[in-house]
XYZ file of C-alpha atoms in Angstrom:
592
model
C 202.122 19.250 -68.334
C 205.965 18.221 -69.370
C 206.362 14.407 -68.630
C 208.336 12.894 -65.752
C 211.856 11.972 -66.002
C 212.798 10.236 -62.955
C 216.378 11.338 -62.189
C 218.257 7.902 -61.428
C 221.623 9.189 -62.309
C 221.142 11.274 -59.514
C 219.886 8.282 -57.218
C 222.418 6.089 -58.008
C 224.922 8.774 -57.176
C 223.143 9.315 -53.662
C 222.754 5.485 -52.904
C 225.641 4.126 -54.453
C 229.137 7.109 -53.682
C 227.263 9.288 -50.738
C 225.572 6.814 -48.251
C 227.423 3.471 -49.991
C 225.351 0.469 -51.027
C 228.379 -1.590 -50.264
C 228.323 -0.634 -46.821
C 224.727 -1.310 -46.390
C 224.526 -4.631 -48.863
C 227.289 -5.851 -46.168
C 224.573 -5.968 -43.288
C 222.874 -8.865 -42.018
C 219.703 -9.365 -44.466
C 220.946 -7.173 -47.070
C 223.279 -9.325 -49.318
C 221.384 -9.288 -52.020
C 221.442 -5.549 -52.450
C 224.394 -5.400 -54.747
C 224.517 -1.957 -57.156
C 223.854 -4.151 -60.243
C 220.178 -5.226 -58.499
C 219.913 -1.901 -57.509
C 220.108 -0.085 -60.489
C 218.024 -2.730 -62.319
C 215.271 -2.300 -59.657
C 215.601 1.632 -60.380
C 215.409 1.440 -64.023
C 212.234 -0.967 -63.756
C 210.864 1.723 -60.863
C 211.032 4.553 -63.894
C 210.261 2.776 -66.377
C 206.689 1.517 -64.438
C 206.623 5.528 -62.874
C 206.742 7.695 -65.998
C 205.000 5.288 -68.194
C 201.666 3.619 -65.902
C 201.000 6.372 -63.063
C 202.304 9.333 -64.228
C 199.766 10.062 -67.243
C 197.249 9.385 -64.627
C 198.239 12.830 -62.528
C 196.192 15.217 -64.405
C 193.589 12.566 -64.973
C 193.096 12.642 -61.451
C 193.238 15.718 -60.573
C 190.524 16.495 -63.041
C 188.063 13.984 -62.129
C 188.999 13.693 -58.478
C 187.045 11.181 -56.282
C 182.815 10.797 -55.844
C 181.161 8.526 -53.072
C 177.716 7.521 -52.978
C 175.819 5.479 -50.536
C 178.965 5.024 -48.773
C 180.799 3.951 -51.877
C 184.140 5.587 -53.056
C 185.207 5.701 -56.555
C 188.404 6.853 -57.425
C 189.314 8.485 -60.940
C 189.919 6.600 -64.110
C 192.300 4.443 -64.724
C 193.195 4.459 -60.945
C 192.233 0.706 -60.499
C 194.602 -1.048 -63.275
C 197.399 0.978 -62.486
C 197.221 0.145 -58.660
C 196.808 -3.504 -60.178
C 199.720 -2.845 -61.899
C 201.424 -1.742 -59.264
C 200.597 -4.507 -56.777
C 201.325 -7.014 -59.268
C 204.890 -5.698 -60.320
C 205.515 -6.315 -57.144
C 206.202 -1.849 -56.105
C 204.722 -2.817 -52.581
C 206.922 -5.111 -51.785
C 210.367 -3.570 -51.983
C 211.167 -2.831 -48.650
C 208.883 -4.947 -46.539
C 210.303 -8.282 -44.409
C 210.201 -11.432 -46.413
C 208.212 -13.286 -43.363
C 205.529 -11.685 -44.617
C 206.197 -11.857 -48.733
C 208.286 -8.983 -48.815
C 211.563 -8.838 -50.849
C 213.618 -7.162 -47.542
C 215.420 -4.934 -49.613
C 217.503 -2.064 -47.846
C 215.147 1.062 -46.743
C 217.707 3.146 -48.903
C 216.811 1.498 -52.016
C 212.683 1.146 -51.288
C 213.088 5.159 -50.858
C 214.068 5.597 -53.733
C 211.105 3.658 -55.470
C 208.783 5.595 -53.281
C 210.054 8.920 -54.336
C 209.509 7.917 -58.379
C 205.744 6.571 -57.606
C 205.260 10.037 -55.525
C 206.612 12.408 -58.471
C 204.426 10.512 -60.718
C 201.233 10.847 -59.302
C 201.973 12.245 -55.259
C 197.361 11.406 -55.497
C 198.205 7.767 -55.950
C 201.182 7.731 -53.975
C 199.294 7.973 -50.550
C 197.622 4.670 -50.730
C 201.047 2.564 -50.742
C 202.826 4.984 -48.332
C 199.949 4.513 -45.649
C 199.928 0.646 -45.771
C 203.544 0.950 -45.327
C 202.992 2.798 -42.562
C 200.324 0.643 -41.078
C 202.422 -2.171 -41.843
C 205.386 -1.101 -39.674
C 203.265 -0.420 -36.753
C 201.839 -3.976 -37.041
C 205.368 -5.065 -37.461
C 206.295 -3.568 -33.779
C 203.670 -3.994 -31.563
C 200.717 -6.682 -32.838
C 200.698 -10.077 -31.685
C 201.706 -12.776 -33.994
C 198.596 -13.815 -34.539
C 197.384 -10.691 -35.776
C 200.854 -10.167 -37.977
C 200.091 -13.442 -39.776
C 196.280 -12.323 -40.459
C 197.006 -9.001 -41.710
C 200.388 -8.123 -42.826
C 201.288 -10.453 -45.706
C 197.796 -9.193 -47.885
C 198.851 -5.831 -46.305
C 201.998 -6.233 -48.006
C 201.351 -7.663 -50.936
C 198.987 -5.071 -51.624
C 196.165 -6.942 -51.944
C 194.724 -5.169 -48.806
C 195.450 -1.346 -47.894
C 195.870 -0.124 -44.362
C 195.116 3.740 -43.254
C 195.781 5.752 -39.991
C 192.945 7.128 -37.916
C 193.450 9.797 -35.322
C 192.416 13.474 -35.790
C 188.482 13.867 -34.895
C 186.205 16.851 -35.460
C 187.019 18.154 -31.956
C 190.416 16.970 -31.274
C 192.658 18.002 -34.652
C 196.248 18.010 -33.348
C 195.647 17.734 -30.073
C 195.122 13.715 -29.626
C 194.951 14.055 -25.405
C 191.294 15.203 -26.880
C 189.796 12.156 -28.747
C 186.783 10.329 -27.959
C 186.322 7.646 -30.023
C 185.499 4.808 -27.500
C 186.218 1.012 -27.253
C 184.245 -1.301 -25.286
C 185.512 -5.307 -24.412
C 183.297 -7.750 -26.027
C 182.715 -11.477 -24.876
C 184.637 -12.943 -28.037
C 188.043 -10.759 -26.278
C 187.664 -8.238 -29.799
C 186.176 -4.937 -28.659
C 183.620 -2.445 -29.777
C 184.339 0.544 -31.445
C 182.206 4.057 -31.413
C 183.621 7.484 -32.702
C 184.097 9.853 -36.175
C 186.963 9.963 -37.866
C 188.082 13.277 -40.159
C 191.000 13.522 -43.014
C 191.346 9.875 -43.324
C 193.461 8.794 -46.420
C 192.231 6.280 -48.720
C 189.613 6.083 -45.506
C 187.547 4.456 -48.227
C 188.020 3.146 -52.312
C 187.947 0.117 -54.601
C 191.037 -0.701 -55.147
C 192.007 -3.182 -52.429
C 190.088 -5.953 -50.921
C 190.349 -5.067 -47.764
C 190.847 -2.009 -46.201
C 192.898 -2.205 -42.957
C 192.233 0.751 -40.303
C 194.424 1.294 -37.484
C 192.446 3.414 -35.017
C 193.095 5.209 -31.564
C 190.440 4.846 -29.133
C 190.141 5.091 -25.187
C 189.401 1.981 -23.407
C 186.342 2.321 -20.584
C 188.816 2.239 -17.826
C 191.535 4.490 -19.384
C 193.221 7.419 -18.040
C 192.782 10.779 -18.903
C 195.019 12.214 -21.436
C 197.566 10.878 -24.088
C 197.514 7.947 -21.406
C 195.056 6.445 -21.985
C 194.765 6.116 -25.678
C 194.776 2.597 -27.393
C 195.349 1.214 -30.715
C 192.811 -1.075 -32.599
C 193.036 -2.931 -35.928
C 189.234 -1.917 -37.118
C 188.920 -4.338 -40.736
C 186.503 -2.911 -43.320
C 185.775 -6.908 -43.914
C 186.069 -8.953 -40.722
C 188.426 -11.776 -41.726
C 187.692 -15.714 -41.175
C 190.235 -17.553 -39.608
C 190.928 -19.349 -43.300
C 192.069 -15.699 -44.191
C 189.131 -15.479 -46.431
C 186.703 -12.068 -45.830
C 183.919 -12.372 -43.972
C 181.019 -9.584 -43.286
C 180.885 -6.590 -43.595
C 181.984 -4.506 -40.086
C 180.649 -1.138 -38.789
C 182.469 1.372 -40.693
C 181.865 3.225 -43.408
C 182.568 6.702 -45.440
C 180.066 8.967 -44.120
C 181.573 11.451 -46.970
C 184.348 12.979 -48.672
C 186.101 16.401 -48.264
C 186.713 19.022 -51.110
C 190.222 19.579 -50.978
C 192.600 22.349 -52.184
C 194.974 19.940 -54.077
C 195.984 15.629 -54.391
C 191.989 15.927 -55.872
C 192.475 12.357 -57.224
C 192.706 10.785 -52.851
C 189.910 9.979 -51.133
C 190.072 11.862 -47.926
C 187.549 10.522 -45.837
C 184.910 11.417 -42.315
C 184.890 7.466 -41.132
C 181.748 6.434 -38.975
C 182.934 3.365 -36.445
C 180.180 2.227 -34.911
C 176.935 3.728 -35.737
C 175.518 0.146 -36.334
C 176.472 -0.586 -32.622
C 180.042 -0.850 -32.691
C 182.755 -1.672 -34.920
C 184.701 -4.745 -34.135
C 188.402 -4.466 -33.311
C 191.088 -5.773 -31.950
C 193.678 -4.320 -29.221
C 197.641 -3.933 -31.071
C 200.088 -4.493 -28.094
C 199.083 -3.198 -24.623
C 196.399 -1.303 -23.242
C 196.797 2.357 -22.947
C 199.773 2.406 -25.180
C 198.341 3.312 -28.343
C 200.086 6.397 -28.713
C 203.477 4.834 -28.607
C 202.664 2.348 -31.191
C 201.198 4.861 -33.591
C 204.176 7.024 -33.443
C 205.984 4.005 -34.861
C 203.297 4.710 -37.873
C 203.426 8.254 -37.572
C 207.712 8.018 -37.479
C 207.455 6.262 -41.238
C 204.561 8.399 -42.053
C 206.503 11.571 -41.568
C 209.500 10.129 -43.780
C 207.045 9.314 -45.806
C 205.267 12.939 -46.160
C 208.829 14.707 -46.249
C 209.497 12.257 -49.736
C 206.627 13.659 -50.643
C 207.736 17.271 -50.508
C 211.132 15.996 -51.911
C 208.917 14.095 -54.619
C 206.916 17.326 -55.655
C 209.810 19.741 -55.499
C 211.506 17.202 -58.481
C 208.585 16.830 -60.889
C 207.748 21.151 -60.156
C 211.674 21.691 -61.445
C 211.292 19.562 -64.097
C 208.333 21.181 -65.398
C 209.538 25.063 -64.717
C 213.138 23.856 -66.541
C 211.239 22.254 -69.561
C 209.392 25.293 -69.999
C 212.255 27.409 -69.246
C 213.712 25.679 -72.348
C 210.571 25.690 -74.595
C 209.596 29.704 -73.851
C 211.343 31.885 -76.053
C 211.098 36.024 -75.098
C 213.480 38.949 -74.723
C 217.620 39.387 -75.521
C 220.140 37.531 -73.445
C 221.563 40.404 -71.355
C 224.817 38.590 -71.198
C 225.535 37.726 -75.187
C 222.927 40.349 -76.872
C 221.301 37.750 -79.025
C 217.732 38.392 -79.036
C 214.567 35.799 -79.118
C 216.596 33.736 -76.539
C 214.704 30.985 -74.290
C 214.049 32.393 -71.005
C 216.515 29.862 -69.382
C 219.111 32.031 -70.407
C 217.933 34.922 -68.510
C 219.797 35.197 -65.142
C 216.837 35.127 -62.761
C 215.208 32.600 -64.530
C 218.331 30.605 -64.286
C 218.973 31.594 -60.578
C 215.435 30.618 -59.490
C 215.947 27.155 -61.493
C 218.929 26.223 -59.421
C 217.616 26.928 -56.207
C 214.806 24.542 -56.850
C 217.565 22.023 -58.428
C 219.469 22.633 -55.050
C 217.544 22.704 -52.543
C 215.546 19.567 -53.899
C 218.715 17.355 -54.075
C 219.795 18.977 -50.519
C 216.702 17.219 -49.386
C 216.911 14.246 -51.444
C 220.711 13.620 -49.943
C 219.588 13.994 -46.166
C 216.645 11.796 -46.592
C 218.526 9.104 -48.418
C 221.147 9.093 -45.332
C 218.371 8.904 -42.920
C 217.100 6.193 -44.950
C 220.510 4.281 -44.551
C 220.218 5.006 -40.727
C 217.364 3.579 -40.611
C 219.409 0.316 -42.461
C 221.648 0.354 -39.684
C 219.620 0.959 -36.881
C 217.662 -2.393 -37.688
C 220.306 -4.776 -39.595
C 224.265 -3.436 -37.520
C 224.860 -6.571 -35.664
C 227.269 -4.307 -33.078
C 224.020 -2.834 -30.734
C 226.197 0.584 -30.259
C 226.066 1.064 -33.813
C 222.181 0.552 -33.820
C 221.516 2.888 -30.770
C 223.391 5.103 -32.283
C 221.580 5.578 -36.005
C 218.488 5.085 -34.036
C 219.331 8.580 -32.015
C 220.319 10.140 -35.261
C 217.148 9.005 -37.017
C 214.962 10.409 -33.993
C 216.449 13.256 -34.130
C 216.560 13.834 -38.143
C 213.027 12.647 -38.922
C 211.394 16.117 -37.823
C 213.807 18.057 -40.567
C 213.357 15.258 -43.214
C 209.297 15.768 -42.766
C 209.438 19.464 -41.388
C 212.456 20.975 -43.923
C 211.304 18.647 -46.904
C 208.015 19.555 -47.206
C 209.192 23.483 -47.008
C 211.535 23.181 -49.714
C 208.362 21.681 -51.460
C 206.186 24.360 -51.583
C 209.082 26.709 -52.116
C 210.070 24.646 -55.427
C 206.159 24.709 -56.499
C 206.037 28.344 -55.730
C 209.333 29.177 -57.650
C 207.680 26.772 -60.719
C 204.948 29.165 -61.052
C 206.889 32.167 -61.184
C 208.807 30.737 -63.964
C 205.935 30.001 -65.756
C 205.464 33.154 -65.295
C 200.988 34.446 -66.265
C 201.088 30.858 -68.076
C 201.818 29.504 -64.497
C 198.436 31.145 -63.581
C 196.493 28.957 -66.132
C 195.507 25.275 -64.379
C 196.018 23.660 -68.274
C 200.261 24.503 -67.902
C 199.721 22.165 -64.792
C 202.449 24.177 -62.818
C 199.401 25.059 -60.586
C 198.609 21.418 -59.575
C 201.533 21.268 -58.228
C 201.233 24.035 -55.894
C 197.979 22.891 -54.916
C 199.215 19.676 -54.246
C 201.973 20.866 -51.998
C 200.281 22.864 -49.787
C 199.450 19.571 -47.753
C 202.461 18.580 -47.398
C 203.569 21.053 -44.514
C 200.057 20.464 -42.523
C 199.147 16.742 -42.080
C 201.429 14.230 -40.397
C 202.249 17.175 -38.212
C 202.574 20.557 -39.209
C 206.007 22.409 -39.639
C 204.918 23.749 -35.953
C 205.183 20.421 -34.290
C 207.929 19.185 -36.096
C 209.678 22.573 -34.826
C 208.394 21.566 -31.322
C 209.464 17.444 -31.542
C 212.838 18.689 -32.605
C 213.547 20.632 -29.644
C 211.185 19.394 -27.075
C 211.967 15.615 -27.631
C 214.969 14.841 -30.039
C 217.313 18.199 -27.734
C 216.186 18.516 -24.835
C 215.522 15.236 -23.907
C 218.777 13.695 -23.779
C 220.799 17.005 -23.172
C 221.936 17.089 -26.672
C 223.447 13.811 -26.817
C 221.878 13.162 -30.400
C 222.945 16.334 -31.564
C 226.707 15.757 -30.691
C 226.220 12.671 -32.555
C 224.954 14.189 -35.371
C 227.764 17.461 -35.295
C 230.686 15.369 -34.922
C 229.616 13.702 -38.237
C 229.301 17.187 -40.023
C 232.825 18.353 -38.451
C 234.430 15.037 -39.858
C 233.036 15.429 -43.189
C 234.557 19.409 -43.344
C 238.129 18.146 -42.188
C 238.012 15.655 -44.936
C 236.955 18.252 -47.458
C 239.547 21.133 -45.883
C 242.144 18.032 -47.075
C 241.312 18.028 -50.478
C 243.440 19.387 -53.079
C 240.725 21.425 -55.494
C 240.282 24.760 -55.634
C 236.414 24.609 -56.335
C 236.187 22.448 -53.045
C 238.187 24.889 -51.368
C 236.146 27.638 -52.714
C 232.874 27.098 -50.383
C 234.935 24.915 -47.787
C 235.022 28.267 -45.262
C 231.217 28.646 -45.942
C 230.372 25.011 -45.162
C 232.323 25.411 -42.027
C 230.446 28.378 -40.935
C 227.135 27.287 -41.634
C 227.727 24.465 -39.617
C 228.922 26.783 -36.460
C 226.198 28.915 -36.689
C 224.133 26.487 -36.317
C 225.646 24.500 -33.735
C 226.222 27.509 -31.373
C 222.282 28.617 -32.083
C 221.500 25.021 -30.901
C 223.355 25.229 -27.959
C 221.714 28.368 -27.019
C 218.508 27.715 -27.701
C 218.644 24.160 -25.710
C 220.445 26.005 -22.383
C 217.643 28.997 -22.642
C 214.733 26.455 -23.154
C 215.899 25.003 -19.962
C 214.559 27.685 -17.889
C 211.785 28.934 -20.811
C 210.160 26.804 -22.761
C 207.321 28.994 -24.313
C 210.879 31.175 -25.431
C 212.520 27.982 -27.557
C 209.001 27.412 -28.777
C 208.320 30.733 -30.014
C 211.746 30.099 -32.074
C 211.518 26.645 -32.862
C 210.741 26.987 -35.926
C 213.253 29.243 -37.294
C 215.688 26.782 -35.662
C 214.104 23.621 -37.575
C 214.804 25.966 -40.748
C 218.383 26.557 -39.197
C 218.664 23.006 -38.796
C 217.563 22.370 -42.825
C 219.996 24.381 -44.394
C 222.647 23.397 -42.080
C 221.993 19.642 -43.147
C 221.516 20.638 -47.014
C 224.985 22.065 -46.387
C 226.355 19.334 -44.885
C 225.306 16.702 -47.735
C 226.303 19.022 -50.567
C 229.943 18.387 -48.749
C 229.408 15.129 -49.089
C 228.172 14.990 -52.817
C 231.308 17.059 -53.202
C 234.080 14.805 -51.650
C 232.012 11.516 -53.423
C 232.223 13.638 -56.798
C 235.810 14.096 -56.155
C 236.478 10.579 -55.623
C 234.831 9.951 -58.333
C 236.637 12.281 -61.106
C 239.833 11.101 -59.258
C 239.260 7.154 -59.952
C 238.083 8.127 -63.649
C 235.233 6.421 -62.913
C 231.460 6.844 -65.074
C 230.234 10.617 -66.291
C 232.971 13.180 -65.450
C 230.420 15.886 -66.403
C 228.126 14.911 -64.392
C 230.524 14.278 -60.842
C 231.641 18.515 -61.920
C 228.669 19.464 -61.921
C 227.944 17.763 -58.448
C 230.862 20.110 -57.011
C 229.529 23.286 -59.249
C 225.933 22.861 -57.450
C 227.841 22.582 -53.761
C 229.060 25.796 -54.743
C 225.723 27.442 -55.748
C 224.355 25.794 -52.515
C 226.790 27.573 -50.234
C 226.101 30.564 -52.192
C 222.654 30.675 -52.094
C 221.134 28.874 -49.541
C 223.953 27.985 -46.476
C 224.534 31.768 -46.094
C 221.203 32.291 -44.995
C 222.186 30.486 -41.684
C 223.719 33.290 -40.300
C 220.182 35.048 -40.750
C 218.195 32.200 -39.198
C 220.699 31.850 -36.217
C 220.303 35.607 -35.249
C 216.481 34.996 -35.411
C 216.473 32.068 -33.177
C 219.129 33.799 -30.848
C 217.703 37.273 -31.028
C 214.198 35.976 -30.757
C 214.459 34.508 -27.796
C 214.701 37.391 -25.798
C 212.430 38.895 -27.869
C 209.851 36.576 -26.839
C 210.626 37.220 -23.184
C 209.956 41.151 -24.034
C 206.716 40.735 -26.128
């Protein structure tokens, strides 16, 4: 397995010239944020990723996890690095400074993530889940349970998880069980199983926080009447010190296809007589507040298949280099790597492409997120907030796509050796296939995208979002460069394509839903590739302001605009494709 190189040129780029630092460093909270910090926090983030977790990967994916009597053990070396990693202070990054955090910008804290996930995307769950747990806490707890929970949450020192999907439920969460019955003492009893927990169970934090959904005895049927409970592994004393043990445990683990060195839990509240937990928020609500967790969980997964797609292309390009067979058909010379062979090359960019398409959108997202909680004007909030909503589905439902594609394409440049688990271009497909199932398969992302973030408002999000991507093309039809120019016309009509398919999917969903549905999908695809577009544009005008200020690696801001190109080649000219499908296939449906 070739060794991870975590591309910070590339970050820097993203952070610093396409969504601007500055602009972000200048909100309320932010100052400190300056590009000097920033790159020294992403040169420390490497420097901990390729050297601590990322010799771990195949360690863990050999070994994988046991559990005994209830006990979890994850693979060697596991515990000092997650040590480590609590004790450089990785956990931190992003999170309020209330609570211990260091409140940097959710731009820069990406970025982190997305080195600790190409490292080891095993290990990488643990951190992303607190996080996660953390920012529901965050919204709806009461302050008393925020100061008992979130700054060991945060700090690492405790670990926090996300419990919905039961035996009988999967997706569908109007179907849970799990039960949760008022005590005396005002904390409440919970009863139920568990299934695909993350990090449900392990030895690496102290504490292991659970957030759990659970009807009340009272509660409507239905999605309304679901709760949310903080269920502690270790009950805490009100000195913040751990008390007994509560009534949970791992009741065992599940034999996965891939991410071997995870826990992935069944949980058992209750069979003691009840678990004890306390109510987040409101009764009845519990939903709500775990789509706050779910929201950051989904950025969180669609990193992931950012994450994987990076450390798959740099292992198929390293080989690429390495394997030498057959004559260049281009210069005759024989005995040539097979890097120089055109498909090879071809297949290489596409994963290059595509991967930093994804990258780019989720680092703007990230930045929305920035302004939707630091702007001090509340227009300018509401509106990244309705961008964000509406982006999150392709950043998680796209993302993850592109990363199986990338781990597929790795394999096929490995070519038989791809084949043979030792290479280790086969843990990453494994590892990937995850990535488009839990959090919400591709499927409901499809579905949240046009049932909630289109239809909902009447489009009023997607305007927001299209007058952004028509602004950008003006500004690049402006630009004096002939390799700009080149793919400008392509850009543009990508971007039509996929704004008239919109349209006509949102007016025909109107009056069919089960049509839109049937095409939803193909549209969230669409709606990829019409975004990857959109931020190659942007990489392209920031790469052009760059070569025109003379400003840092010339070769580097070309080959920005050279990659646009192979983009709008390659990829954006499938929208026309896609757009007919979701059209087309509307009626379609209708006729089948």
């Amino acid at each position: 397995m070739s060794q991870y190189v975590a591309p910070t040129q590339t970050m820097r780029f993203i952070i610093e010239d396409l969504v601007g630092l500055e602009n972000i460093a200048g909100l309320p909270g932010f100052e400190e944020a300056t590009p000097d910090l920033a790159a020294a926090i992403l040169d420390e983030a490497a420097k901990f990723a390729q050297e601590v977790i990322a010799p771990l990967n195949r360690v863990g994916d050999v070994q994988g996890c046991s559990v005994e009597d209830g006990v979890v053990r994850t693979p060697d070396g596991w515990r000092e690095a997650y040590r480590a990693f609590c004790e450089g202070g990785w956990s931190t990054i992003g999170a309020p400074a209330e609570f211990g955090g260091q409140n940097m910008p959710k731009l820069l804290a990406t970025a982190v993530t997305e080195m600790v996930q190409s490292s080891n995307l095993a290990f990488s769950l643990l951190p992303v889940l607190t996080d996660g747990a953390s920012a529901a806490l965050l919204t709806a707890a009461s302050a008393e349970l925020k100061q008992k929970y979130l700054p060991k949450m945060i700090s690492g020192e405790w670990s926090g998880t996300m419990n919905l999907t039961e035996p009988q439920a999967g997706s569908d969460i109007a179907a849970i069980r799990t039960r949760a019955e008022p005590a005396d003492d005002g904390s409440y009893r919970v009863v139920g199983q568990k299934i695909f927990i993350t990090y449900g169970e392990h030895e690496l934090a102290e504490n292991i926080i659970h957030l759990v959904l659970a009807r009340l005895p009272d509660a409507p049927a239905g999605v309304k009447g679901i709760s949310l409970f903080v269920v502690p592994k270790f009950l805490v004393n009100d000195d913040g010190s751990l008390g007994e043990r509560n009534d949970v445990r791992c009741v065992s683990l599940e034999h996965k296809l891939g991410i071997h060195g995870s826990p992935t839990c069944v949980m058992a509240f209750g069979d003691q007589g009840g678990a004890t937990g306390y109510l987040v928020g409101l009764p009845n609500r519990g939903l709500e507040y775990m789509f706050i967790m779910m929201n950051e969980a989904r950025f969180g997964v669609g990193m992931q298949g950012i994450a994987i797609a990076e450390r798959a292309f740099q292992q198929a390009q390293a080989y690429a280099n390495e394997r030498v067979q057959g004559r260049d058909a281009v210069t005759g010379a024989d005995n040539v790597p097979i890097s120089a062979h055109p498909d090879v090359r071809r297949m290489l960019l596409l994963m290059q492409t595509r991967t930093q398409a994804a990258r780019m959108l989720a680092y703007w997202v990230a930045g929305q997120f920035d302004v939707a909680h630091a702007h001090p004007d509340a227009l300018r909030r509401e509106r990244a907030r309705q961008v964000v909503d509406l982006l999150i589905p392709i950043v998680k439902g796209w993302s993850t796509e592109v990363g199986n594609d990338s781990t597929h394409l790795g394999v096929q440049i490995h070519g038989g050796m791809g084949f043979i688990e030792e290479t280790g271009a086969a843990q990453h497909l494994r590892d990937a296939r995850i990535l488009t199932i839990y959090e919400g398969t591709t499927g409901i992302q499809a579905n949240d995208l046009l049932m909630r973030k289109l239809m909902r408002d009447g489009g009023e999000r997607l305007m927001l979002l299209l007058a952004g991507m028509h602004d950008d093309v003006e500004s690049l039809k402006a630009i004096d460069d002939k390799a700009i120019a080149a793919f400008v016309p392509r850009l543009a009509a990508c971007i039509s394509v996929f704004e008239n398919a919109a349209w006509k999917l949102i007016d025909r969903a109107r009056s069919d839903v089960g049509a839109g549905l049937w095409v939803a999908v193909p549209f969230l695809t669409l709606a990829g590739v019409a975004c990857g577009a959109w931020m190659w544009g942007k990489a392209a005008l920031a790469a052009h302001r760059k070569l025109g200020e003379g400003e840092g690696d010339a070769a580097f801001h070309r080959a920005q605009i050279s990659q646009a190109a192979f983009y709008m080649a390659h990829v954006a000219t499938q929208a026309e494709g896609l757009a007919a499908t979701v059209v087309e296939g509307l009626t379609a449906a209708t006729e089948l």
